[in-house]
Short mmCIF file of C-alpha atoms in Angstrom, two decimals:
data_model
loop_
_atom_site.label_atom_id
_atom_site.label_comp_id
_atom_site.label_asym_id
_atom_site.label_seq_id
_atom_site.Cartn_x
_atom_site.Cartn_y
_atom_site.Cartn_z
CA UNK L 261 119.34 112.95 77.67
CA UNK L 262 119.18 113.93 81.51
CA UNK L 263 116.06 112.78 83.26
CA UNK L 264 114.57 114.00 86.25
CA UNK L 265 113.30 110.66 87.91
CA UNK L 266 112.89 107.08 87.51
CA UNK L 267 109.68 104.57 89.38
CA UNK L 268 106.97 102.29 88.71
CA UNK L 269 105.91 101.44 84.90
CA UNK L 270 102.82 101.30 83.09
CA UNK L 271 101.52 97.98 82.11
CA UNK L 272 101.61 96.69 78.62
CA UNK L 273 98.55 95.37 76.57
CA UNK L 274 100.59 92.30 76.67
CA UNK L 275 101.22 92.23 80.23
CA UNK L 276 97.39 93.06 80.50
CA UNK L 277 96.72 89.84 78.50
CA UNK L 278 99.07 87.30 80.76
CA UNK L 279 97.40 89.02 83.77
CA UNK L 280 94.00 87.70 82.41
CA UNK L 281 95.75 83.99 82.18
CA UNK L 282 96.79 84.22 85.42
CA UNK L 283 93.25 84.99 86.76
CA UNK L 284 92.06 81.83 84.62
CA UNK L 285 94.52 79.76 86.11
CA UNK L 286 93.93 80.85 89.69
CA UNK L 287 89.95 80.57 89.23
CA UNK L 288 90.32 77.19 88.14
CA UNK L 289 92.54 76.03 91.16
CA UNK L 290 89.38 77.07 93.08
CA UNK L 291 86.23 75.85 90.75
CA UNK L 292 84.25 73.71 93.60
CA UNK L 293 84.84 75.77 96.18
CA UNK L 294 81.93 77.84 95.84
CA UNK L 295 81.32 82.11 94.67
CA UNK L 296 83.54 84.52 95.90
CA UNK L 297 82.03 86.33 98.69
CA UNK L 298 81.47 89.89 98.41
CA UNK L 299 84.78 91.73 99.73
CA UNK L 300 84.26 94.09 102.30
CA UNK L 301 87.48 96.20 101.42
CA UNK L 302 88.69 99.24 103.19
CA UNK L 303 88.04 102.35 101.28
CA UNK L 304 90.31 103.53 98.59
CA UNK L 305 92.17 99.94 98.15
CA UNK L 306 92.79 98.80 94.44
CA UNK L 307 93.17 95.00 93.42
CA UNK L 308 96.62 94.20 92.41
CA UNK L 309 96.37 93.01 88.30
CA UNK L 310 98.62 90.48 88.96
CA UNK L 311 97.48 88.16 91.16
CA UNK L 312 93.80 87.34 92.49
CA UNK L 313 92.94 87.43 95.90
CA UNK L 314 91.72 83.47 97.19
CA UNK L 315 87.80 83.90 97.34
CA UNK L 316 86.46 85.12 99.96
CA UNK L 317 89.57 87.25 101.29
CA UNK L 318 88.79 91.14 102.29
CA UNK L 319 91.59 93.40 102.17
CA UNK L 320 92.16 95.07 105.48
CA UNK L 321 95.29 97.25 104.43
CA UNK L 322 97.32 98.32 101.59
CA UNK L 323 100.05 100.80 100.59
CA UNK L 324 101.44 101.41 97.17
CA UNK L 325 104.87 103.22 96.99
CA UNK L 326 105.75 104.40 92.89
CA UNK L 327 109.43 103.29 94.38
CA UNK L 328 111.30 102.12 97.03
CA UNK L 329 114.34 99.80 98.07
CA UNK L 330 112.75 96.22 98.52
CA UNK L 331 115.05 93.28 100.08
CA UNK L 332 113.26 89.75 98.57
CA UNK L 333 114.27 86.77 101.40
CA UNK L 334 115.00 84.02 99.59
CA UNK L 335 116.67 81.52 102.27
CA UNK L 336 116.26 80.87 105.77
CA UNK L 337 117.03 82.65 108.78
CA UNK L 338 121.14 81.63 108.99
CA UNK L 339 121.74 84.01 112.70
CA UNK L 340 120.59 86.27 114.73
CA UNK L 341 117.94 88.47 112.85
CA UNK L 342 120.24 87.75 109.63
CA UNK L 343 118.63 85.82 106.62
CA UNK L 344 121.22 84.41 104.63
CA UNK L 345 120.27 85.24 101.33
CA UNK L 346 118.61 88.30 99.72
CA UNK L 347 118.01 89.77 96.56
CA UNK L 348 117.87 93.56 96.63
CA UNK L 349 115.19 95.24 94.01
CA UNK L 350 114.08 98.64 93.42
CA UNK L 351 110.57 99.69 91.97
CA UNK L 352 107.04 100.09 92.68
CA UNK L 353 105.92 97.97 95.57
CA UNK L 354 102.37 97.68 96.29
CA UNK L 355 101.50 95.55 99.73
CA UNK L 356 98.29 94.16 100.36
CA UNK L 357 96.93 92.28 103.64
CA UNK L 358 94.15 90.10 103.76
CA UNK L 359 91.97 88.46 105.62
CA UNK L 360 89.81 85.27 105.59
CA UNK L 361 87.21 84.73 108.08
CA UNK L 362 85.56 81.54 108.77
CA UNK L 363 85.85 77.78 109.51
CA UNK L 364 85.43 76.64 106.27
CA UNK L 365 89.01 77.62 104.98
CA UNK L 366 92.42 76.02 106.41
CA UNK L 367 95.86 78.20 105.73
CA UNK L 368 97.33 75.23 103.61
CA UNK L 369 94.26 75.90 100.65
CA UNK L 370 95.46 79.24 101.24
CA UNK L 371 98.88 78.69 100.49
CA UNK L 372 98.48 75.91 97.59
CA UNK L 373 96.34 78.09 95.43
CA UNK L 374 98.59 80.99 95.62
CA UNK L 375 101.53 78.67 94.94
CA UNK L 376 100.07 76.92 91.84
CA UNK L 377 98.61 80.04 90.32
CA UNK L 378 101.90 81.95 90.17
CA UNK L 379 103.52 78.81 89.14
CA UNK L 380 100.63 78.40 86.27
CA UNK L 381 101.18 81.74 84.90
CA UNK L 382 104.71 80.99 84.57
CA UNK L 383 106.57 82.74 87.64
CA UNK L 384 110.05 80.99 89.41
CA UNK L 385 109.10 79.94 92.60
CA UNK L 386 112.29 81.10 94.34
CA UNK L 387 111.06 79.79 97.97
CA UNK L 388 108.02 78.51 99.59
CA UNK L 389 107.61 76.64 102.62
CA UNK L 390 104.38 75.47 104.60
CA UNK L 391 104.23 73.95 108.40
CA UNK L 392 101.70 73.30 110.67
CA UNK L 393 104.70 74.24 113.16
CA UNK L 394 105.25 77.68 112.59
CA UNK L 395 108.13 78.56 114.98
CA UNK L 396 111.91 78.03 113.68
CA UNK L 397 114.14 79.53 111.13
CA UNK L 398 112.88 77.99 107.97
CA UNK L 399 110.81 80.26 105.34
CA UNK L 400 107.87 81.36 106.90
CA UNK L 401 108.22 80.45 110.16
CA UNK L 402 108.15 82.92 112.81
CA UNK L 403 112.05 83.80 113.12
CA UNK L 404 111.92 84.52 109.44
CA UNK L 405 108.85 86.69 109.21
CA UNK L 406 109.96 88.72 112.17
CA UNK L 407 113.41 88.98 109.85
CA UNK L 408 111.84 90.25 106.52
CA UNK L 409 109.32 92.73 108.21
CA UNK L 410 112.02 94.21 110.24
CA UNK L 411 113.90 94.75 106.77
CA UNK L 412 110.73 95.63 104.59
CA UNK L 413 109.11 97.50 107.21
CA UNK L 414 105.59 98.66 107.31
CA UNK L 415 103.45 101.53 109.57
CA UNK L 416 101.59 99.79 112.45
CA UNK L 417 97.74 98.79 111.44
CA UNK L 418 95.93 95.43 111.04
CA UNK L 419 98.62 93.77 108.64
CA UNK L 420 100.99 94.29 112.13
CA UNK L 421 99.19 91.20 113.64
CA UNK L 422 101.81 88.96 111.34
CA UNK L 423 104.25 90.40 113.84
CA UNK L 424 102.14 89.58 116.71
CA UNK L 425 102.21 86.13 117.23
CA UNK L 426 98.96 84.26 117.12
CA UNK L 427 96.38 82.64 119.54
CA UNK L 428 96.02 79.31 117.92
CA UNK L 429 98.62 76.50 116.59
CA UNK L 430 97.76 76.79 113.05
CA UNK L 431 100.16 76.80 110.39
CA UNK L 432 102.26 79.50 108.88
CA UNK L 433 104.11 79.19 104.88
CA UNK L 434 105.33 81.56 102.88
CA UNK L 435 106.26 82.30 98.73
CA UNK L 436 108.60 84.22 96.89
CA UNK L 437 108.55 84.06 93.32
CA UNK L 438 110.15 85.89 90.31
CA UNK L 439 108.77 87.00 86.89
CA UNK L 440 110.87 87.84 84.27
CA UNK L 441 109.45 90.58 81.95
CA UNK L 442 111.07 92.97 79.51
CA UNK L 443 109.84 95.37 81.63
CA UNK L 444 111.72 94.09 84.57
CA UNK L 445 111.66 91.50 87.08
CA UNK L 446 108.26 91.29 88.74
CA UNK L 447 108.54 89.32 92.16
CA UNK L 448 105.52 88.74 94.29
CA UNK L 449 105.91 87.71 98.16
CA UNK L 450 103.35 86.03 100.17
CA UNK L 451 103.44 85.31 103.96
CA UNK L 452 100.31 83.71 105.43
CA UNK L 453 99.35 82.44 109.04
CA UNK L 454 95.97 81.22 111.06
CA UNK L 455 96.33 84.63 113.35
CA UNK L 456 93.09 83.08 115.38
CA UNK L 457 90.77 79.68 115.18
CA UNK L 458 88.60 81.32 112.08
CA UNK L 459 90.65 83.65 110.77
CA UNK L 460 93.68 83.44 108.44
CA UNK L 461 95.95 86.93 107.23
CA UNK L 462 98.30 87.22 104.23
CA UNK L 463 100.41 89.80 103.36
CA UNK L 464 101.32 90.30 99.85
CA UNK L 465 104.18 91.95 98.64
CA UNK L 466 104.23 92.97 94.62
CA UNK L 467 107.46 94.43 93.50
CA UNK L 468 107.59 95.77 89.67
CA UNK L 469 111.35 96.40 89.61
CA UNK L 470 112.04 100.05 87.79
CA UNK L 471 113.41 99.54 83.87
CA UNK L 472 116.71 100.03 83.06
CA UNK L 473 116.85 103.00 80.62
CA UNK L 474 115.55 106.79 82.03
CA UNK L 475 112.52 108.23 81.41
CA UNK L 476 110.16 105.43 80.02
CA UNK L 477 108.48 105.69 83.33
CA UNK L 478 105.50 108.07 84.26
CA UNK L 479 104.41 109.65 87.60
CA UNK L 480 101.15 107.77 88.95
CA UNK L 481 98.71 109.89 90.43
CA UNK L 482 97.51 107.42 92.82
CA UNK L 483 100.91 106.32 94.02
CA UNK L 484 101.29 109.98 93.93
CA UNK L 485 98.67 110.02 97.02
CA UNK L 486 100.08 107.04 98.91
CA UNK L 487 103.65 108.44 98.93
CA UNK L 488 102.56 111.90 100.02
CA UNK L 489 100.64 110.62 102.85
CA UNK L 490 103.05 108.51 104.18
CA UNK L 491 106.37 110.69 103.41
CA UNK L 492 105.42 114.14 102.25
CA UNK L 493 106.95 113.75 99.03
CA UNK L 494 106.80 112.29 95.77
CA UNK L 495 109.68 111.63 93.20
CA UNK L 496 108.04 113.40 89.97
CA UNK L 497 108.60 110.30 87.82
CA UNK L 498 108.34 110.90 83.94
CA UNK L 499 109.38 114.78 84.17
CA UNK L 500 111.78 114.84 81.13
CA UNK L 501 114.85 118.04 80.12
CA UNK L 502 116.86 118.35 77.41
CA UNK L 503 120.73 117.56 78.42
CA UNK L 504 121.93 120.35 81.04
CA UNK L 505 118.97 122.26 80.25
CA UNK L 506 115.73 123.27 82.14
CA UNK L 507 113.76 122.81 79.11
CA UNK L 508 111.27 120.08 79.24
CA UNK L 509 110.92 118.09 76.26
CA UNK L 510 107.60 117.01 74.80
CA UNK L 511 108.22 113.01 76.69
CA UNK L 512 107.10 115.19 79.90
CA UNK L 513 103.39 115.99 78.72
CA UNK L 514 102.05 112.66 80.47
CA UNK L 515 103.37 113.01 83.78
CA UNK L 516 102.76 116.46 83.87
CA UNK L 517 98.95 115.64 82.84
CA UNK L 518 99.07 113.30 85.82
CA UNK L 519 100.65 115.88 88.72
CA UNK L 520 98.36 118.22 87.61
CA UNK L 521 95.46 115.76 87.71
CA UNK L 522 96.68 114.98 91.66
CA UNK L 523 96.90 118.87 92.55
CA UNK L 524 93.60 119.21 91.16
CA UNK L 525 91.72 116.82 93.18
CA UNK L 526 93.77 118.01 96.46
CA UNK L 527 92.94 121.87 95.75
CA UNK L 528 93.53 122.91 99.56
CA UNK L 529 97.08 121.30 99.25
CA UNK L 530 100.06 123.93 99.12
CA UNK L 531 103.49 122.16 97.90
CA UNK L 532 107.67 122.75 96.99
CA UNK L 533 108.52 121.97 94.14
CA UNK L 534 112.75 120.83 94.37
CA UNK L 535 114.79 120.24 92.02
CA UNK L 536 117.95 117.88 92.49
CA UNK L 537 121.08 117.09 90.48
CA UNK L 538 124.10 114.72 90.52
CA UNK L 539 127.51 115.64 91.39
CA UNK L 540 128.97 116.43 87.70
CA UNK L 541 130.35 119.31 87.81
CA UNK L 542 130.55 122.35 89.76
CA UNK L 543 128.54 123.04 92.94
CA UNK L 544 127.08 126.69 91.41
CA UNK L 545 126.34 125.17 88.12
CA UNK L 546 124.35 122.31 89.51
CA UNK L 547 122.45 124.55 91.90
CA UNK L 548 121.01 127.18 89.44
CA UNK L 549 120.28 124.05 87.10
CA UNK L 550 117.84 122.74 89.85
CA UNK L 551 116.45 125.52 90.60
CA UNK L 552 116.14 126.48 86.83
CA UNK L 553 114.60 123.27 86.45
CA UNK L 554 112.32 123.42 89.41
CA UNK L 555 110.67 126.96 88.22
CA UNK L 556 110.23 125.01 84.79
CA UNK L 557 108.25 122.17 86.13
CA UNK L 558 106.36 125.22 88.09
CA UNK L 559 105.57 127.42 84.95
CA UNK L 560 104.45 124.41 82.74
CA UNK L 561 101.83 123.34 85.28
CA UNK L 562 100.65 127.00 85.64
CA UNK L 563 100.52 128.40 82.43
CA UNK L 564 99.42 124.63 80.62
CA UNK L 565 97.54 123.06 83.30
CA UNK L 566 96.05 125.79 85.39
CA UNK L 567 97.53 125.20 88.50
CA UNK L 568 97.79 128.27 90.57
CA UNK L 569 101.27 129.35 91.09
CA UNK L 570 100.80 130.09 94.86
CA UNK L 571 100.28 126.39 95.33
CA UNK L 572 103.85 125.77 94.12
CA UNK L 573 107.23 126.90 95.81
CA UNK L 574 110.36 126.13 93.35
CA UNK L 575 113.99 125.69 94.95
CA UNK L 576 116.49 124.03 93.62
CA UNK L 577 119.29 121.94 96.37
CA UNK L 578 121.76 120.75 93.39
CA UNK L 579 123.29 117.78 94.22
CA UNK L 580 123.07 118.54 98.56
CA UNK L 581 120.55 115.33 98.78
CA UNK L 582 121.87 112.39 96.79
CA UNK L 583 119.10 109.32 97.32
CA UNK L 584 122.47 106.84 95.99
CA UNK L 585 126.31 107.57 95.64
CA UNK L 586 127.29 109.34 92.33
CA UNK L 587 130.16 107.24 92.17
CA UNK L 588 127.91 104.98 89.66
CA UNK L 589 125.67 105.96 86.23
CA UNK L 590 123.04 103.96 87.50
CA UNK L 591 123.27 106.32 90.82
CA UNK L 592 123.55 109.69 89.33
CA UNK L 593 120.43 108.99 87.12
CA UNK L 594 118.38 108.03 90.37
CA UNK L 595 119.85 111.88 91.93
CA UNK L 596 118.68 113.57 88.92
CA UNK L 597 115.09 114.31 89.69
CA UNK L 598 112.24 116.77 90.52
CA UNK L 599 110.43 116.31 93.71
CA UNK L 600 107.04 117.45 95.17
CA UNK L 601 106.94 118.17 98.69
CA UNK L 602 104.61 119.21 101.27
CA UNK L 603 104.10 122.83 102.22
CA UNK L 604 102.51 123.33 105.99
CA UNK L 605 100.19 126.61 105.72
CA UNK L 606 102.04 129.65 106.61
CA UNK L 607 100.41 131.03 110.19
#
């Protein structure tokens, strides 16, 4: 079977039940320390399932891609701007910085709690690292921050005060830790510092690493949102043909429910929809079959859905835009896809 794309996965009831364990075990790391104080969130943010934010914390900035390349640091810094060891992940990735105002909190609570909970609900701590000293090479320390947010890069906004430098001499740590699941790996990344005398920030970095086999994954209207705004396109994930065909197969009904729940609620929006092969075969073959493709994606949101066709350009580019190498299965089934992309108003 030929898929179209590959991304982020829904959660199982299962996985829904350990999330609840971990929130028990991180809320009693913190009994005594008095209620959670109500979070004054930026709009449109949504709590992470996996791990709970310390009490009190306010989330000042998030972004949620349905997939991207992610490099986890898992040693120090080893040369210039060079950590020496890495583990390279695919998936959903959804970042999250917080903040903590006040006195009453130091960085090292912080930093504990996070550590123990993810330890308590069972992940591999791969690295962590704490100092009141936050310059150096070590994990978390300043060298090492400025290393991994160069790599894993993020648009400029409150979270870029972790690249600042800070105004006090608090401390600085960070965690990386690793979850098995069947699934996928699930690694979580924390890197925390006192930016100012009452005020600590933490990024957190989620990656749900893409499963192995095609087409068990479906399109996310919300990431939908978040990778549109910040790169005009979205990988349709979950979009589903029969082998060297352009007809879609029943398994597409759920993402296509989900696209046409995001056009729907962005009605003023005008798109392309692109279709994209691998290599295989010959150049003229692979280009009708993404266009062919493309105009099927087009007609079953139109005629099922009630999406107008205006809104919806097909083209097909065959295999002219290859995200990995088609020397490799695994790289082939990543260029096989269907893409939405953004369509400026014609003047």
């Amino acid at each position: 079977m030929d898929t179209a794309a590959r991304g982020a996965y829904a959660p199982t009831d299962r996985e829904d039940a350990m999330t609840s364990r971990c929130f028990a075990a991180l809320a009693a790391l913190v009994m005594g320390l008095g209620p959670m104080a109500a979070a004054e969130d930026v709009d449109g943010v949504i709590e992470h399932p996996m791990i709970e934010r310390y009490p009190g914390q306010e989330i000042a900035w998030q972004q949620i891609e349905n997939w991207r390349a992610y490099r986890v640091p898992v040693g120090p810094v080893t040369g210039y701007r060079t950590i020496g060891e890495w583990i390279d992940v695919e998936g959903r990735v959804t970042r999250t910085f917080y903040t903590l105002d006040g006195p009453d909190r130091t960085e090292s609570e912080v930093y504990v709690n996070f550590r123990d909970g993810l330890e308590a609900e069972g992940f591999e701590i791969l690295a962590a690292r704490f100092s009141q000293d936050r310059r150096g090479n070590e994990v978390g320390g300043t060298s090492w921050t400025g290393v991994h947010f160069a790599e894993n890069s993020f648009p400029q906004g409150p979270q870029s005060m972790l690249l600042a430098g800070a105004s006090t001499s608090g401390g600085a740590g960070a965690i990386i830790a690793r979850k098995a699941r069947a699934e996928g790996d699930a690694f979580v990344v924390i890197a925390l510092e006192k930016h100012a005398a009452d005020m600590i920030g933490a990024m957190i970095d989620i990656v749900e690493v893409a499963p192995v086999e095609s087409g068990l994954v479906i399109v996310d209207a919300e990431a939908m949102g978040s990778d549109m705004a910040e790169f005009g396109r979205v990988v349709l994930d979950g979009i589903v043909f029969d082998f060297d065909s352009a007809e879609l197969l029943p398994a597409s009904d759920a993402a296509l429910s989900n696209i046409a729940a995001y056009l729907q609620a962005n009605g003023d929006q005008a798109f392309f929809v692109v279709g994209h092969t691998d290599a295989v075969g010959s150049f003229a073959y692979n280009y009708a079959l993404s266009g062919d493709r493309a105009r099927a994606v087009v007609t079953a949101l139109a005629e099922d859905y009630g999406i107008a066709r205006d809104r919806l350009e097909p083209y097909g580019v065959g295999p002219l835009v290859p995200v990995f190498s088609n020397e490799s299965e695994a790289g082939r089934d990543r260029n096989r896809r269907v893409e939405l992309v953004q369509r400026r108003p014609e003047n």
